[in-house]
Coordinates of C-alpha atoms in Angstrom, one line a residue:
X1 CA 159.6 97.4 127.9
X2 CA 162.4 95.7 125.9
X3 CA 161.9 94.3 122.4
X4 CA 161.0 90.7 121.9
X5 CA 164.2 89.2 120.4
X6 CA 163.7 86.7 117.6
X7 CA 165.9 84.3 115.6
X8 CA 164.5 83.4 112.2
X9 CA 165.4 80.0 110.7
X10 CA 164.5 79.2 107.1
X11 CA 166.8 77.8 104.4
X12 CA 165.1 79.8 101.6
X13 CA 166.8 83.3 101.7
X14 CA 163.8 85.1 100.0
X15 CA 161.4 83.6 102.5
X16 CA 163.7 84.3 105.5
X17 CA 164.3 87.9 104.5
X18 CA 160.5 88.4 103.9
X19 CA 159.8 87.1 107.5
X20 CA 162.6 89.3 108.9
X21 CA 161.1 92.4 107.1
X22 CA 157.7 91.7 108.6
X23 CA 159.2 91.4 112.1
X24 CA 161.6 94.3 111.8
X25 CA 158.8 96.7 110.8
X26 CA 156.8 95.8 113.8
X27 CA 157.0 97.7 117.1
X28 CA 158.5 95.9 120.0
X29 CA 160.2 93.1 118.0
X30 CA 163.9 92.8 117.1
X31 CA 165.4 90.2 114.8
X32 CA 168.8 89.4 116.5
X33 CA 169.9 86.5 114.3
X34 CA 169.1 84.6 111.1
X35 CA 170.0 81.0 110.2
X36 CA 169.5 78.7 107.2
X37 CA 170.5 75.3 108.8
X38 CA 170.0 73.4 112.0
X39 CA 173.7 73.8 112.8
X40 CA 173.7 77.6 112.3
X41 CA 170.5 77.9 114.4
X42 CA 171.8 76.0 117.3
X43 CA 175.1 77.9 117.3
X44 CA 173.5 81.3 117.0
X45 CA 170.7 80.6 119.4
X46 CA 173.2 79.8 122.1
X47 CA 175.1 83.0 121.3
X48 CA 172.2 85.4 121.3
X49 CA 169.7 83.5 123.5
X50 CA 166.5 84.8 121.7
X51 CA 163.2 84.9 123.4
X52 CA 161.5 83.4 120.3
X53 CA 162.8 81.2 117.5
X54 CA 160.6 81.3 114.4
X55 CA 161.6 78.1 112.6
X56 CA 160.8 76.3 109.3
X57 CA 160.2 72.5 109.7
X58 CA 162.1 71.2 106.7
X59 CA 165.8 72.1 106.6
X60 CA 168.9 71.0 104.6
X61 CA 170.7 69.3 107.5
X62 CA 167.7 68.1 109.6
X63 CA 164.4 69.4 110.7
X64 CA 163.0 72.2 112.9
X65 CA 162.3 69.3 115.4
X66 CA 166.1 69.0 115.9
X67 CA 166.3 72.6 116.7
X68 CA 163.4 72.4 119.1
X69 CA 164.9 69.4 120.9
X70 CA 168.2 71.3 121.3
X71 CA 166.6 74.5 122.5
X72 CA 164.4 72.7 125.0
X73 CA 167.5 71.1 126.5
X74 CA 169.8 74.2 126.4
X75 CA 167.6 77.2 126.3
X76 CA 164.4 76.3 128.2
X77 CA 163.2 79.9 128.4
X78 CA 163.2 80.3 124.6
X79 CA 159.8 79.9 122.8
X80 CA 159.3 78.2 119.5
X81 CA 157.0 79.2 116.6
X82 CA 157.0 76.7 113.8
X83 CA 156.3 78.3 110.4
X84 CA 156.0 75.8 107.6
X85 CA 154.3 75.0 104.3
X86 CA 153.5 71.6 105.7
X87 CA 150.1 72.4 107.2
X88 CA 148.8 69.0 108.3
X89 CA 148.0 67.2 111.5
X90 CA 151.1 65.0 111.4
X91 CA 153.4 68.0 111.2
X92 CA 151.5 69.8 114.0
X93 CA 151.7 66.7 116.2
X94 CA 155.4 66.2 115.6
X95 CA 156.1 69.8 116.4
X96 CA 153.9 69.7 119.5
X97 CA 155.6 66.5 120.7
X98 CA 159.0 68.1 120.3
X99 CA 157.9 71.1 122.4
X100 CA 156.9 73.9 120.0
X101 CA 154.7 76.6 121.3
X102 CA 152.9 77.6 118.2
X103 CA 152.4 76.1 114.7
X104 CA 151.7 78.4 111.7
X105 CA 151.3 77.7 108.0
X106 CA 153.3 79.9 105.7
X107 CA 150.0 81.0 104.3
X108 CA 149.4 83.0 107.5
X109 CA 149.3 86.7 107.0
X110 CA 151.8 89.2 108.6
X111 CA 149.3 90.0 111.4
X112 CA 149.1 86.4 112.3
X113 CA 152.8 85.9 112.3
X114 CA 153.3 88.9 114.6
X115 CA 150.6 87.7 116.9
X116 CA 152.2 84.3 117.1
X117 CA 155.5 85.7 118.0
X118 CA 154.1 88.0 120.7
X119 CA 151.8 85.3 122.1
X120 CA 154.7 82.8 122.3
X121 CA 157.0 85.4 124.0
X122 CA 154.3 86.2 126.6
X123 CA 153.2 82.6 127.1
X124 CA 149.6 83.5 126.0
X125 CA 147.4 81.0 124.3
X126 CA 147.4 81.4 120.6
X127 CA 144.7 80.6 118.1
X128 CA 147.0 78.3 116.2
X129 CA 148.5 76.8 119.4
X130 CA 149.3 73.2 118.8
X131 CA 146.7 70.9 120.2
X132 CA 146.9 67.7 118.2
X133 CA 147.3 64.6 120.4
X134 CA 150.2 62.3 119.5
X135 CA 147.7 59.4 119.2
X136 CA 146.0 61.2 116.3
X137 CA 149.2 60.6 114.3
X138 CA 149.3 56.9 115.1
X139 CA 145.6 56.6 114.2
X140 CA 146.5 57.7 110.7
X141 CA 148.9 54.8 110.2
X142 CA 147.8 51.5 108.6
X143 CA 147.9 48.5 110.9
X144 CA 151.1 47.3 109.2
X145 CA 152.7 50.8 109.6
X146 CA 151.9 50.8 113.3
X147 CA 153.7 47.4 113.7
X148 CA 156.6 48.8 111.7
X149 CA 156.6 51.9 113.9
X150 CA 156.7 49.9 117.1
X151 CA 159.6 47.8 115.8
X152 CA 161.6 50.8 114.5
X153 CA 160.9 52.5 117.8
X154 CA 162.4 49.4 119.6
X155 CA 165.6 49.9 117.6
X156 CA 165.2 47.1 115.1
X157 CA 166.9 47.3 111.6
X158 CA 164.8 46.8 108.4
X159 CA 166.2 43.3 107.9
X160 CA 165.2 42.3 111.5
X161 CA 161.7 43.8 111.0
X162 CA 161.3 42.0 107.7
X163 CA 162.2 38.7 109.4
X164 CA 159.9 39.3 112.3
X165 CA 156.9 40.3 110.1
X166 CA 157.6 37.8 107.3
X167 CA 157.7 40.5 104.6
X168 CA 160.4 41.7 102.2
X169 CA 163.0 44.1 103.4
X170 CA 162.1 46.5 100.5
X171 CA 158.5 46.4 101.8
X172 CA 159.7 47.4 105.2
X173 CA 161.7 50.3 103.8
X174 CA 158.5 51.5 102.0
X175 CA 156.5 51.3 105.2
X176 CA 159.3 53.2 107.1
X177 CA 159.3 55.9 104.4
X178 CA 155.5 56.2 104.7
X179 CA 155.6 56.4 108.5
X180 CA 158.2 59.1 108.5
X181 CA 156.2 61.2 106.0
X182 CA 153.0 60.8 108.0
X183 CA 154.8 61.8 111.3
X184 CA 156.5 64.7 109.7
X185 CA 160.0 63.2 110.4
X186 CA 163.0 62.6 108.2
X187 CA 165.1 60.0 110.0
X188 CA 164.4 56.7 111.7
X189 CA 166.5 57.9 114.7
X190 CA 163.7 60.5 115.3
X191 CA 161.2 57.7 115.4
X192 CA 163.3 56.0 118.0
X193 CA 163.4 59.2 120.0
X194 CA 159.6 59.7 119.6
X195 CA 159.0 56.1 120.8
X196 CA 161.3 56.6 123.8
X197 CA 159.6 59.8 124.8
X198 CA 156.2 58.2 124.4
X199 CA 157.2 55.3 126.6
X200 CA 158.6 57.6 129.2
X201 CA 155.4 59.7 129.2
X202 CA 153.3 56.5 129.6
X203 CA 155.5 55.4 132.5
X204 CA 155.2 58.7 134.3
X205 CA 151.4 58.5 133.7

């Protein structure tokens, strides 16, 4: 049986090398590429076509969600394990919505990391498999944040939202910042993409 090929994505070199050491010492797993940014990960993933990408969520030029979206479109056979220090329901839901297979906190031990990689590669259910429903994220928002989320998702600018809701533009900006944090996102374009995907899912349903 051939080794499970893995690409490791983390912008902190010490963390990345530590993960690689854990994987490389294990039987049946081979690290075929490393990356520290979204751009590197996308380029190297297309070159080596790994079975599993083990990705951090917060990166210098974007998020692990950007990588997941690209991989799902270009490399549908590749599985994603999200390994991050942001161990909360919002981050889990955002990763699940993007198409990640497994979510693990960086507090997980080496055995758990190896099990996650092997389970992801084989398609087996994993103990930390993402199961948070997207509605759980919205439920954590305040009523005003939900209204702002809907309007951002519809493509409105902060000034337009402020006029529509009768509040200051700076207040809108604060709400948008809070919404992004609670959803585990970094840019409003990701909110628009999330809203679009949610509408498409509702339409199909």
